[in-house]
Short mmCIF file of C-alpha atoms and ligand atoms in Angstrom, two decimals:
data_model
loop_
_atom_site.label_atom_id
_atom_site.label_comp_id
_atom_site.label_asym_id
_atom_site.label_seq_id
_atom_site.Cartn_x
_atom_site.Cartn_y
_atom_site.Cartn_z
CA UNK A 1 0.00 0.00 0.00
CA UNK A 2 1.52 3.19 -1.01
CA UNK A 3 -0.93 6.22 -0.21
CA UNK A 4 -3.49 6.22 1.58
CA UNK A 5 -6.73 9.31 2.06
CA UNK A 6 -8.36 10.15 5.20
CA UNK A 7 -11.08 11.87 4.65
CA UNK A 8 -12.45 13.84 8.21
CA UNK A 9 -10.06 15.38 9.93
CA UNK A 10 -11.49 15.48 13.61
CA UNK A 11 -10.25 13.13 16.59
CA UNK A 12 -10.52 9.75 14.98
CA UNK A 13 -9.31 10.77 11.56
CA UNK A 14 -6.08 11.95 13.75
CA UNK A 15 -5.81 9.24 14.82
CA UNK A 16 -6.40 6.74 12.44
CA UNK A 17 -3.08 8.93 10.93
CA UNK A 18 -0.84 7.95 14.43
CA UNK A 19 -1.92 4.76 14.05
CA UNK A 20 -0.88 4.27 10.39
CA UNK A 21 2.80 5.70 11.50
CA UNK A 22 2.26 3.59 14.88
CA UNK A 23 1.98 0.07 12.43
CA UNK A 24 5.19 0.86 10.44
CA UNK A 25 3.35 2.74 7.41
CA UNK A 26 5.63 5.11 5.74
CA UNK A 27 4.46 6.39 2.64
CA UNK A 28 1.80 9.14 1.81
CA UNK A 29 -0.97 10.00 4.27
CA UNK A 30 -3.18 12.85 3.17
CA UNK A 31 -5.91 14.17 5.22
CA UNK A 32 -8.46 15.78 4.18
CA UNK A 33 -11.13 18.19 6.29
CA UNK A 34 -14.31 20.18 6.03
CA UNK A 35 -13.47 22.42 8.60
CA UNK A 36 -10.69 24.78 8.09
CA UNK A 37 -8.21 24.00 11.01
CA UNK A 38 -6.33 20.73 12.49
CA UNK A 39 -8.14 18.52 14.54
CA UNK A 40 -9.33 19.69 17.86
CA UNK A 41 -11.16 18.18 20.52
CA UNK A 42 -14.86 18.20 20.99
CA UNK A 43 -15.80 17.81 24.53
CA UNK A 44 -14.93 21.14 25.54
CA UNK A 45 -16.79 22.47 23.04
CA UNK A 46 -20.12 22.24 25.55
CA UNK A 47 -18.48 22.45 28.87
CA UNK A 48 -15.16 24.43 29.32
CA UNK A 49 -14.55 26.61 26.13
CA UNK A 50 -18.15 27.50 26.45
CA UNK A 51 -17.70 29.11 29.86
CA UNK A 52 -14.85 30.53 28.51
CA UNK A 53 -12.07 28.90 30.59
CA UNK A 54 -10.05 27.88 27.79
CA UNK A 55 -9.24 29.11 24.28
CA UNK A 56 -9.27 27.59 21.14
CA UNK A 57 -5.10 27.20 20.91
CA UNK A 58 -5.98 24.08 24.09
CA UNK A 59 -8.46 22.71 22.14
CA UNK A 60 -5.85 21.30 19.59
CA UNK A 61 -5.32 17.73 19.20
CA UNK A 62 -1.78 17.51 18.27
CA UNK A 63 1.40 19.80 18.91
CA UNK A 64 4.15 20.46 16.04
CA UNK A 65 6.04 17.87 17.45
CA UNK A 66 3.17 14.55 16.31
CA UNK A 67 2.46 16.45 13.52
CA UNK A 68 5.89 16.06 11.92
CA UNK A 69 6.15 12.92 12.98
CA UNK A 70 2.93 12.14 12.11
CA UNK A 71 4.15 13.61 8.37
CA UNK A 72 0.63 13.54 6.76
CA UNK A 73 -0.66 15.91 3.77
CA UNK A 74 -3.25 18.39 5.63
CA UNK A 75 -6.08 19.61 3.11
CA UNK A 76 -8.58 21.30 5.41
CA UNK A 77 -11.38 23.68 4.35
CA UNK A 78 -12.38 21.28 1.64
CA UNK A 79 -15.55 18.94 1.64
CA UNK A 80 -14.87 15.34 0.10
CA UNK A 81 -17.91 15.46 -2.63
CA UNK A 82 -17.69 11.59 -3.97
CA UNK A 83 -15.87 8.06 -3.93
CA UNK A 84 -14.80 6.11 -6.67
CA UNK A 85 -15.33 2.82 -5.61
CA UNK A 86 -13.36 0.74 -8.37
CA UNK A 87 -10.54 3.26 -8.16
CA UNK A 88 -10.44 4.62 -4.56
CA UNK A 89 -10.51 7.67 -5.72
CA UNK A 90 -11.83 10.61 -3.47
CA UNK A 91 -13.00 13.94 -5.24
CA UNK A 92 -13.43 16.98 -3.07
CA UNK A 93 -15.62 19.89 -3.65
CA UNK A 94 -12.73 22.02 -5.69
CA UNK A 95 -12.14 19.32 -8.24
CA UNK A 96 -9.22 17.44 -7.44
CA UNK A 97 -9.79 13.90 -7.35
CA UNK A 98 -7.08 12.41 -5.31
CA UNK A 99 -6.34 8.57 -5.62
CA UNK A 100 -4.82 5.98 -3.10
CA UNK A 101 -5.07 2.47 -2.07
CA UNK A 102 -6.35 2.84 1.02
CA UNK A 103 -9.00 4.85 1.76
CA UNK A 104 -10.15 5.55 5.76
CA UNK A 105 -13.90 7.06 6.35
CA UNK A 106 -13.71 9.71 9.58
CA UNK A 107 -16.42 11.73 8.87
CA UNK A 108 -18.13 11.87 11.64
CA UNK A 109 -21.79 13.94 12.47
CA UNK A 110 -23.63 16.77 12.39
CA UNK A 111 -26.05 18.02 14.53
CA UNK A 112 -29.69 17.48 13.54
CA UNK A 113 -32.17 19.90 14.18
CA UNK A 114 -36.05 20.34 14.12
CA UNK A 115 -37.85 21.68 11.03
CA UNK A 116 -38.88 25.65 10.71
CA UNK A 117 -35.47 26.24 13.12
CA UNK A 118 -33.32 26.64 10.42
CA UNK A 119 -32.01 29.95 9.91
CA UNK A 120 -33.41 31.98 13.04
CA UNK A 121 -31.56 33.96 14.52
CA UNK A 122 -30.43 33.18 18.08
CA UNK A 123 -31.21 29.23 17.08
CA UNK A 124 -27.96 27.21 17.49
CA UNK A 125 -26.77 23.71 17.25
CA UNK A 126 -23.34 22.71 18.99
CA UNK A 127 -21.19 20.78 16.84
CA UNK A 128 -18.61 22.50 15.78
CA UNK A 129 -15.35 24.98 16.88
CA UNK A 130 -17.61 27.80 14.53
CA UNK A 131 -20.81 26.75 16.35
CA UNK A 132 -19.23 26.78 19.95
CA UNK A 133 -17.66 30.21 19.19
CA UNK A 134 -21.39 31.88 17.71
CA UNK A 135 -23.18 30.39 20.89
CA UNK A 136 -20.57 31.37 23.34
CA UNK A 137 -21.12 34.71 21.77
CA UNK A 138 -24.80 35.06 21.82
CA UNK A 139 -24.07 33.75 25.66
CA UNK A 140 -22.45 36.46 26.80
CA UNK A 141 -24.27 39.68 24.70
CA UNK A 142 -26.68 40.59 27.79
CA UNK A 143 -28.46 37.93 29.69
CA UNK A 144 -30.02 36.19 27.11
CA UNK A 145 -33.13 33.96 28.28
CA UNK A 146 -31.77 30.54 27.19
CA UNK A 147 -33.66 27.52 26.00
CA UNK A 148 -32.20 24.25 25.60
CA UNK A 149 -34.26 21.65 23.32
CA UNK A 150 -33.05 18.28 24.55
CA UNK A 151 -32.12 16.83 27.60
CA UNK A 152 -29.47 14.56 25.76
CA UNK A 153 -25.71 14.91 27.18
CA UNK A 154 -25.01 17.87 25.10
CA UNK A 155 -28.22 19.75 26.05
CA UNK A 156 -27.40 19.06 29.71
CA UNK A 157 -24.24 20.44 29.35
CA UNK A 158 -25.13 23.53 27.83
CA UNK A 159 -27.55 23.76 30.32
CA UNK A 160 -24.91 23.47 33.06
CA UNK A 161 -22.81 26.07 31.33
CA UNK A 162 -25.69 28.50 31.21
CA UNK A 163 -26.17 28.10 34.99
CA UNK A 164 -22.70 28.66 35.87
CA UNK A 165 -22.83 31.62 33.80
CA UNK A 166 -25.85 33.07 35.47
CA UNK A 167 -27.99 32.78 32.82
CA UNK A 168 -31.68 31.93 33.32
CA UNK A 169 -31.87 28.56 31.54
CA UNK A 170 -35.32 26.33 30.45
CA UNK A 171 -35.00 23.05 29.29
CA UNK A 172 -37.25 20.92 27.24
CA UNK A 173 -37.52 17.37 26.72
CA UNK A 174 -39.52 15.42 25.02
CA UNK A 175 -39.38 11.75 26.86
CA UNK A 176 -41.20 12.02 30.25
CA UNK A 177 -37.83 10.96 32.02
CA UNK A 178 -34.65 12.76 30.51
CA UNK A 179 -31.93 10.17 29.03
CA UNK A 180 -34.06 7.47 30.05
CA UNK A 181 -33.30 5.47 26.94
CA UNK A 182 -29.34 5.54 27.93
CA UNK A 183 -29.49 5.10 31.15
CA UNK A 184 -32.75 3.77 32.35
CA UNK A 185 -35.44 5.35 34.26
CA UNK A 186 -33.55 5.87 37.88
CA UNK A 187 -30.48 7.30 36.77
CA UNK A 188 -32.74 9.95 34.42
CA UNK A 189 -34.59 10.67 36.71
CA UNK A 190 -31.62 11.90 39.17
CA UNK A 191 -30.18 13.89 36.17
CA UNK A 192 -32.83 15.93 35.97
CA UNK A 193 -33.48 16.40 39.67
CA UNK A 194 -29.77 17.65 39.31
CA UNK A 195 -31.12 20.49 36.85
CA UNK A 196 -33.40 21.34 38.74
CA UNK A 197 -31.96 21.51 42.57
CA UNK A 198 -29.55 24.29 40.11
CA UNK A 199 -32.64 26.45 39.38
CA UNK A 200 -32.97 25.18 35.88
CA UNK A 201 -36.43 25.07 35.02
CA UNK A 202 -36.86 21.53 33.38
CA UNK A 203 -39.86 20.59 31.46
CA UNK A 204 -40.52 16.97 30.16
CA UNK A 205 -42.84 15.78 27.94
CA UNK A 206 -42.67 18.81 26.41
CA UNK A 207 -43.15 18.60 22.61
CA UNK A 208 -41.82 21.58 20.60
CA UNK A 209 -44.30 22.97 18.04
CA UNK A 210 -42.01 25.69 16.60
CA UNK A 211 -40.72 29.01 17.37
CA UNK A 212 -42.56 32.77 18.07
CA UNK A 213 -40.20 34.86 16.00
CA UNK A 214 -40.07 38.63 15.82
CA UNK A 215 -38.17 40.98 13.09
CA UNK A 216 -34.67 41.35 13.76
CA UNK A 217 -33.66 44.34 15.37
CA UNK A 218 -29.86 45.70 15.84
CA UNK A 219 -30.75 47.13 19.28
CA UNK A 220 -33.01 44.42 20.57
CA UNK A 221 -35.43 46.39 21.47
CA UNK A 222 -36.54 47.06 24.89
CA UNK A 223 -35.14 43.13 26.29
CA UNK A 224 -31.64 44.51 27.14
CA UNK A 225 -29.93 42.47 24.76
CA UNK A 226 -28.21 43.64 21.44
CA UNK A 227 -28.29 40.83 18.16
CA UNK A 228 -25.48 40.58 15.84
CA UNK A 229 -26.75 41.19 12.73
CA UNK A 230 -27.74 37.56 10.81
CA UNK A 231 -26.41 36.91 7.47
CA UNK A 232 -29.94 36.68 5.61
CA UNK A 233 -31.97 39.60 4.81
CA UNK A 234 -35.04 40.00 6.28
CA UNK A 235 -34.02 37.22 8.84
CA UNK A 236 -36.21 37.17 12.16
CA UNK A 237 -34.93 36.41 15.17
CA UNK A 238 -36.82 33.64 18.17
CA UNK A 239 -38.63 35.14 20.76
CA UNK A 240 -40.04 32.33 22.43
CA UNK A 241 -40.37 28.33 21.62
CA UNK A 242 -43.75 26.99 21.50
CA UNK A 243 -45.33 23.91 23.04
CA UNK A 244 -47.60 21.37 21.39
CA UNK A 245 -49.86 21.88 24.10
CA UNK A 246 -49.51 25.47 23.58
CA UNK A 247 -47.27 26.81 26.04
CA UNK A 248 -44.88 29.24 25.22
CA UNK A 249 -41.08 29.69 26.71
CA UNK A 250 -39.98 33.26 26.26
CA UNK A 251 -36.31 32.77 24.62
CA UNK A 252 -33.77 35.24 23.54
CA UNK A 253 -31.55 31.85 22.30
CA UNK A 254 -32.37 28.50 21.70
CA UNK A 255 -30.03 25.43 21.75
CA UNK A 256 -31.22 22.46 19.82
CA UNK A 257 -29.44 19.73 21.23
CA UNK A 258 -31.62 16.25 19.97
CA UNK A 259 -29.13 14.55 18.25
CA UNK A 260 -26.48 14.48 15.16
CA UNK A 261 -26.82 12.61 11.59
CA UNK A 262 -23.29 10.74 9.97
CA UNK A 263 -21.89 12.53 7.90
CA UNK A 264 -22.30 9.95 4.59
CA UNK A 265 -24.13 11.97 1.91
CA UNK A 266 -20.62 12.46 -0.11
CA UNK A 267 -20.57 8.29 -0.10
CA UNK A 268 -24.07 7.79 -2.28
CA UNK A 269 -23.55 5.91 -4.94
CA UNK A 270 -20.25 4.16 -4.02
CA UNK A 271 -21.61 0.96 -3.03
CA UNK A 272 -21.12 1.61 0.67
CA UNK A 273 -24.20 1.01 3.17
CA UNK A 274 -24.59 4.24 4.49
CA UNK A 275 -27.91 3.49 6.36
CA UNK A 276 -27.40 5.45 9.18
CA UNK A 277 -23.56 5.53 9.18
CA UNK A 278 -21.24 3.25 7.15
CA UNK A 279 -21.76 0.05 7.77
CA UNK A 280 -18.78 -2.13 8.96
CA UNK A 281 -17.92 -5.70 10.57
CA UNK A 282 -16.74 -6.02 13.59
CA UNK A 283 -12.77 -4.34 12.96
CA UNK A 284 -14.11 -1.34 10.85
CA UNK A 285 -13.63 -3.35 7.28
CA UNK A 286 -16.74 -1.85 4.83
CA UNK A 287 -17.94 -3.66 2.14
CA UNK A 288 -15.38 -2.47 -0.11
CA UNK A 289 -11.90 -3.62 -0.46
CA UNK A 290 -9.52 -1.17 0.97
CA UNK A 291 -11.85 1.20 2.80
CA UNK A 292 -12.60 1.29 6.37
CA UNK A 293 -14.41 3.87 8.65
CA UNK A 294 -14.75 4.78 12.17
CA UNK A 295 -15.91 7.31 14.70
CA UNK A 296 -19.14 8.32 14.63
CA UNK A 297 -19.89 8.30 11.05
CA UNK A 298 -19.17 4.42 11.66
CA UNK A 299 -21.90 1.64 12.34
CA UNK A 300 -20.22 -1.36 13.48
CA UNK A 301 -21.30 -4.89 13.86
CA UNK A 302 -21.69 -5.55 17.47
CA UNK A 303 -20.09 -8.89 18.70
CA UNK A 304 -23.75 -9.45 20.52
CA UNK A 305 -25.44 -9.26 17.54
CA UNK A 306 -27.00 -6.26 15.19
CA UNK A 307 -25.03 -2.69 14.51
CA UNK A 308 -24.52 0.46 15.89
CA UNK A 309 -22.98 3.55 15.96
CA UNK A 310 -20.56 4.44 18.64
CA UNK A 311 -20.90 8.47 19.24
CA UNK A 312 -18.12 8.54 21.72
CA UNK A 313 -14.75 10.05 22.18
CA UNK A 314 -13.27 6.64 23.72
CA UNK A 315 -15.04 4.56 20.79
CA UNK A 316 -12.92 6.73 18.24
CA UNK A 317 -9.92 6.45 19.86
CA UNK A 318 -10.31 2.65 20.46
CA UNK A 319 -11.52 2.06 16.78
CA UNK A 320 -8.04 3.53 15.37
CA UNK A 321 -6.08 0.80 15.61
CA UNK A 322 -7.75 -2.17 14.94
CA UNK A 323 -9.25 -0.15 11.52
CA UNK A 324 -5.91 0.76 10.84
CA UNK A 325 -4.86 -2.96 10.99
CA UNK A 326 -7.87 -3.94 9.18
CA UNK A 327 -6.67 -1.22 6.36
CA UNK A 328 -2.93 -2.22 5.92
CA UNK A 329 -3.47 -5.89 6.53
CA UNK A 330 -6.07 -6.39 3.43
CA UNK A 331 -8.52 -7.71 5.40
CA UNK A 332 -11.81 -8.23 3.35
CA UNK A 333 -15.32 -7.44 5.10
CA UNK A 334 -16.45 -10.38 7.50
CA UNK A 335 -13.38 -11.81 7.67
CA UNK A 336 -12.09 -10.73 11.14
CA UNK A 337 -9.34 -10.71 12.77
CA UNK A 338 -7.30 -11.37 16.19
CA UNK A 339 -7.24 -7.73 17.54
CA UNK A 340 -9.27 -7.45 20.40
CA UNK A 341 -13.05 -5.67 18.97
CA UNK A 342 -13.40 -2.60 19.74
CA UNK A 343 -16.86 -1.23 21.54
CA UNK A 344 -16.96 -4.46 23.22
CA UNK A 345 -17.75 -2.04 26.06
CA UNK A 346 -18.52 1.00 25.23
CA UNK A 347 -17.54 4.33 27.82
CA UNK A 348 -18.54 7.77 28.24
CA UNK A 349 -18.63 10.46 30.40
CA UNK A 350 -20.28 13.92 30.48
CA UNK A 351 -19.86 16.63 32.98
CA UNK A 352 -22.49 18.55 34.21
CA UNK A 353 -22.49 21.34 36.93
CA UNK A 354 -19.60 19.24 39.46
CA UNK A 355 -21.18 16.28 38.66
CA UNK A 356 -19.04 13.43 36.44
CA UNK A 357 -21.69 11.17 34.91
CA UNK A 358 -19.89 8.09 33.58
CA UNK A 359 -21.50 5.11 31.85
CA UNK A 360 -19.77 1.64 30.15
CA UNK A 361 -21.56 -1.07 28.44
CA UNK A 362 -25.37 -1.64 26.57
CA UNK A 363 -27.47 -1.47 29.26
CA UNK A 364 -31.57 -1.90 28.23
CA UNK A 365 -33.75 0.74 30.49
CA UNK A 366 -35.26 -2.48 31.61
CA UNK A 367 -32.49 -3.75 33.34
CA UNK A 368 -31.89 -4.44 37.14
CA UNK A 369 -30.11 -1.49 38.93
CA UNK A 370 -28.38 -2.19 42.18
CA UNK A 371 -26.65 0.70 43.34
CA UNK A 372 -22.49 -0.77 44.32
CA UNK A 373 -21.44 2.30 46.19
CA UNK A 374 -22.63 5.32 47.49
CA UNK A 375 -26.38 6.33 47.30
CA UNK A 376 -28.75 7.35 44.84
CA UNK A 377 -29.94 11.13 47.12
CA UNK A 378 -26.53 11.88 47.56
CA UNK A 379 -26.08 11.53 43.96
CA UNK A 380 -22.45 9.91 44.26
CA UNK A 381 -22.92 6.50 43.64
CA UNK A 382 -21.51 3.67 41.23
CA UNK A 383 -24.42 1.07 40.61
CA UNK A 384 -24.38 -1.71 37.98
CA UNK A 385 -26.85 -3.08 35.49
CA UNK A 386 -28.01 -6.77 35.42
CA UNK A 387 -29.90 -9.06 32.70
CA UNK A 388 -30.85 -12.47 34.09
CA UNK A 389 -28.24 -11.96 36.42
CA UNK A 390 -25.57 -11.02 33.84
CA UNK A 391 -24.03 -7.33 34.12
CA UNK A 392 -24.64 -5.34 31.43
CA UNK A 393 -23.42 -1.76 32.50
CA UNK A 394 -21.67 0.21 34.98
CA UNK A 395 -23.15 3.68 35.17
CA UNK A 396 -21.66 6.42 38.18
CA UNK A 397 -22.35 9.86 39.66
CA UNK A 398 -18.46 11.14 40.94
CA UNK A 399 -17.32 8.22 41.73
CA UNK A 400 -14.53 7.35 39.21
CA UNK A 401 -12.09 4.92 41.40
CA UNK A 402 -15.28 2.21 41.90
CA UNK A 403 -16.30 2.92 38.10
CA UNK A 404 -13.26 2.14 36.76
CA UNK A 405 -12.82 -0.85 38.59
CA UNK A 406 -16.37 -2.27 38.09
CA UNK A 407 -15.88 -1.39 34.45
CA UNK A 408 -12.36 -3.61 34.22
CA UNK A 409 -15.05 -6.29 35.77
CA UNK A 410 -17.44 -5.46 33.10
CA UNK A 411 -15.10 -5.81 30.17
CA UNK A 412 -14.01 -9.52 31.56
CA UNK A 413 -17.52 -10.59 31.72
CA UNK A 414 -17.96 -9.06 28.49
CA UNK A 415 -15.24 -10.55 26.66
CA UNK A 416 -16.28 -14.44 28.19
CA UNK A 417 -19.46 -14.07 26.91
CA UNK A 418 -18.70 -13.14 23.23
CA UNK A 419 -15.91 -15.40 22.70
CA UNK A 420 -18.27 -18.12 23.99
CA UNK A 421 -20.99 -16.72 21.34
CA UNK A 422 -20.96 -17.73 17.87
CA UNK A 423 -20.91 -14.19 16.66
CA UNK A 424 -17.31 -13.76 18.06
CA UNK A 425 -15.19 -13.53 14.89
CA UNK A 426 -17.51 -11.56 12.12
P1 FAD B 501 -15.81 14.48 14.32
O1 FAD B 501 -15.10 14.88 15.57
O2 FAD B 501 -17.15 15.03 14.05
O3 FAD B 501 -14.85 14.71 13.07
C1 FAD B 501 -15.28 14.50 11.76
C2 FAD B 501 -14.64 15.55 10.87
O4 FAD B 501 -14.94 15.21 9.51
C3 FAD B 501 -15.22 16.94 11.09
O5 FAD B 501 -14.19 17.87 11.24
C4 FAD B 501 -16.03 17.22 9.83
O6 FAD B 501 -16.04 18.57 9.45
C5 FAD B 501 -15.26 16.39 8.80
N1 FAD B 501 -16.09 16.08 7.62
C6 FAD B 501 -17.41 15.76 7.59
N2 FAD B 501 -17.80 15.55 6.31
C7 FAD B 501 -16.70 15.73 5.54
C8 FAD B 501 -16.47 15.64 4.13
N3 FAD B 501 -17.45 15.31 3.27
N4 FAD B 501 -15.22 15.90 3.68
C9 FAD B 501 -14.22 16.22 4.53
N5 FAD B 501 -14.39 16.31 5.88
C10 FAD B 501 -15.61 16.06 6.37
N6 FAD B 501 -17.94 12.22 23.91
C11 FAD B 501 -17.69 11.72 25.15
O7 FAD B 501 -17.42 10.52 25.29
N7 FAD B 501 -17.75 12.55 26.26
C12 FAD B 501 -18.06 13.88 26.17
O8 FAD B 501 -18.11 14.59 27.18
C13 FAD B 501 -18.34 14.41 24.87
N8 FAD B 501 -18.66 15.71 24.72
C14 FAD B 501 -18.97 16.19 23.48
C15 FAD B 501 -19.36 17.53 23.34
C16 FAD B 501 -19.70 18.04 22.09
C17 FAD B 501 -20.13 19.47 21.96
C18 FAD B 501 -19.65 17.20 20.95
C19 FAD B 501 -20.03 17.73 19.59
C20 FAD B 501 -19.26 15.88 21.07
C21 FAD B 501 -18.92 15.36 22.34
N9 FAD B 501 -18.53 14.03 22.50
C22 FAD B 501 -18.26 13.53 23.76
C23 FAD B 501 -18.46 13.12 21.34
C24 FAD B 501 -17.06 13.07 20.71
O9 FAD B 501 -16.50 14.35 20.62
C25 FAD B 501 -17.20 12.42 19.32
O10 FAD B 501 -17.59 11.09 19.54
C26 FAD B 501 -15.91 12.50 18.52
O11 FAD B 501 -15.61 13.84 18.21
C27 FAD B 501 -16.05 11.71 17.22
O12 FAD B 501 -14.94 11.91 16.41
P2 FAD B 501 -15.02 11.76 14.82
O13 FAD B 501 -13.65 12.07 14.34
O14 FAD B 501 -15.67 10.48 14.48
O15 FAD B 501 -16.04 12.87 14.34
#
């Protein structure tokens, strides 16, 4: 293999290029990148840039030093528009069409939003370096009246930013219990108790019907708050989000937080299955030979049977090198391999206010819940998960010495039970 394209460059793109140095590959990486700058790191993005307690210069993922040794071919401000799928070859929105023998699929997500938001000013989505920077700045213009749709990690977050920047903050959710679905009725329900013992007003249940808009005006007229001036002309700006069962949230901004989308419209018509995400076996090899994905634009097969995507900064960084192998070893799709799978057990973790939530593994909301350590009303706990008896999940409030242990116990059970499952090697 003499060249291989990258196309994304955000945290697993990075470092699917380490890992291609890392495995002895020496010849041409190029990488290429919607977003005009190097890779940076996302997490931050909701929590500490947005309170403004660290600048965009800490949010890089790589100093000069891994970049030269890293030696790749940066090409960043460019969208990749198409793939060749007989010749590998990758064309990009300017018209160069750039060929290689390996091709790696990091394209990640974007954020999804609700129809009729599109457009509005003070109506963000938080996805991006350019979108952290616009909301931080509509943040801190006045005291804005924030609404966050979405109780989801992200929407928490912001929520927990807006609070800590003395903002009044509303949040709406549609589920009855927020993150229910992730982390089962119990633990939901204590994350939004948390929003709410901070002053955040928290409505569930709460279906959005669209937005009260109002002409945009320069000096905001008569709510204290001045409006940079939107791109479109003519543009209105939100004054309030509306309710299905017609309430109505006054709201100087609004932060749409339900969700993101892979990123695999450029892929149509390769040959790829790019129903939601690209779909992969178990060590990131697609259905074509020479091309494998990862991070979140990725849908992997999951040893325990079905697919999924893995939206998660761990499951990126895990991914990298057994794709990598999967790349430079010519493995074809659903043939396996002997690196350990990846997102065996999958990890995250999401600060919100001083609380670290951390979860590993697949729980179902139906699953047992036995709390391991600490207690539930304090909110600083470590409980498990349980099928039939079987653990499932770790999930913890502050309490990251008896997570991580529990979560090395997790992984062991884990691993027993797939290599005694048929569905171990594809
Ligand atoms: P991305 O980071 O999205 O990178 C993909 C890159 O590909 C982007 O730069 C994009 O512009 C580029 N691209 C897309 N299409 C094209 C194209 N056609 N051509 C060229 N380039 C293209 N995870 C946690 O576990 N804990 C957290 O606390 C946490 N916080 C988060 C907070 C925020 C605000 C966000 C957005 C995410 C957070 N995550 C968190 C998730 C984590 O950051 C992601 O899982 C991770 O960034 C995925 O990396 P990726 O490289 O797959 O995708």
């Amino acid at each position: 293999m003499r060249a291989v394209t990258i196309v994304g460059a955000g945290l697993a793109g990075w470092h699917a290029a380490r890992e291609l140095r890392a495995q002895g590959f020496d010849d041409t990486i190029t990488v290429i990148g919607a977003e005009p700058r190097l890779p940076y790191d996302r997490p931050p993005l909701s929590k500490r840039f947005l309170r403004g307690e660290v600048d965009e210069a800490r949010l890089a993922l790589s100093d000069e030093a891994e970049l030269t040794e890293v030696d790749a071919h940066w090409i960043t401000g460019r969208h990749a528009t198409r793939l060749d799928r007989r010749t590998r070859t990758v064309e990009l929105d300017d018209g160069t069409a750039i060929r290689s023998d390996g091709v790696v699929i990091a394209t990640g997500a974007r954020a999804t939003t609700l129809p009729g938001l599109t457009g509005v000013a003070g109506v963000h989505t938080l996805r991006t370096l350019a979108d952290a920077r616009a909301l931080r700045a509509a943040l801190t213009e006045g005291t804005p009246r924030t609404v966050v749709i979405g109780a989801g990690f992200i929407g928490a977050e912001v929520a927990a930013t807006c609070h800590a920047l003395g903002l009044p903050v509303t949040v709406v959710e549609a589920a009855e219990v927020p993150l229910a679905r992730v982390l089962g009725p119990t633990v939901g329900a204590i994350c939004g108790e948390l929003h709410r013992d901070h002053g955040v007003t928290m409505h569930c249940g709460f279906g959005v019907a669209g937005l009260r808009t109002a002409p945009y005006r320069r000096d905001g007229a008569g709510d204290g708050t001045r409006w940079k001036a939107p791109r479109t002309e003519g543009a209105s700006r939100v004054t309030a989000v509306l309710g299905r069962d017609g309430r109505e949230l006054a709201a100087d901004v609004v932060v749409v937080g339900i969700g993101s989308r892979p990123e695999v419209e450029w892929l149509a018509g390769s040959g790829l299955d790019i129903t939601d995400g690209v779909g992969c076996d178990a060590v990131g090899a697609t259905a074509l030979p020479g091309v494998v994905a990862l991070g979140d634009v990725a849908r992997y097969a999951d040893p325990r049977g079905g697919s999924r995507r893995h939206e998660h900064w761990t499951a990126a960084v895990e991914q990298a090198p057994v794709a990598v192998r999967t790349l430079l070893t010519g493995r074809s799709h659903g043939e396996g391999g002997t690196d350990p799978v990846p997102n065996r057990v999958p990890y995250f973790w999401s600060d919100q206010y001083s609380t670290r939530v951390q979860l590993a593994g697949c729980p179902d909301a139906a699953d047992d819940l036995e709390v391991v350590e600490g207690s539930f009303v304090d909110r600083d706990f470590v409980a498990v998960y349980r099928r039939r008896g079987r653990l499932t999940g770790v999930v913890a409030m502050n309490r990251g010495r008896g997570f991580t242990r529990l979560r090395r116990e997790l992984r062991t059970a884990t691993d027993r039970a797939v290599e005694s499952s048929p569905a171990a090697s594809t």
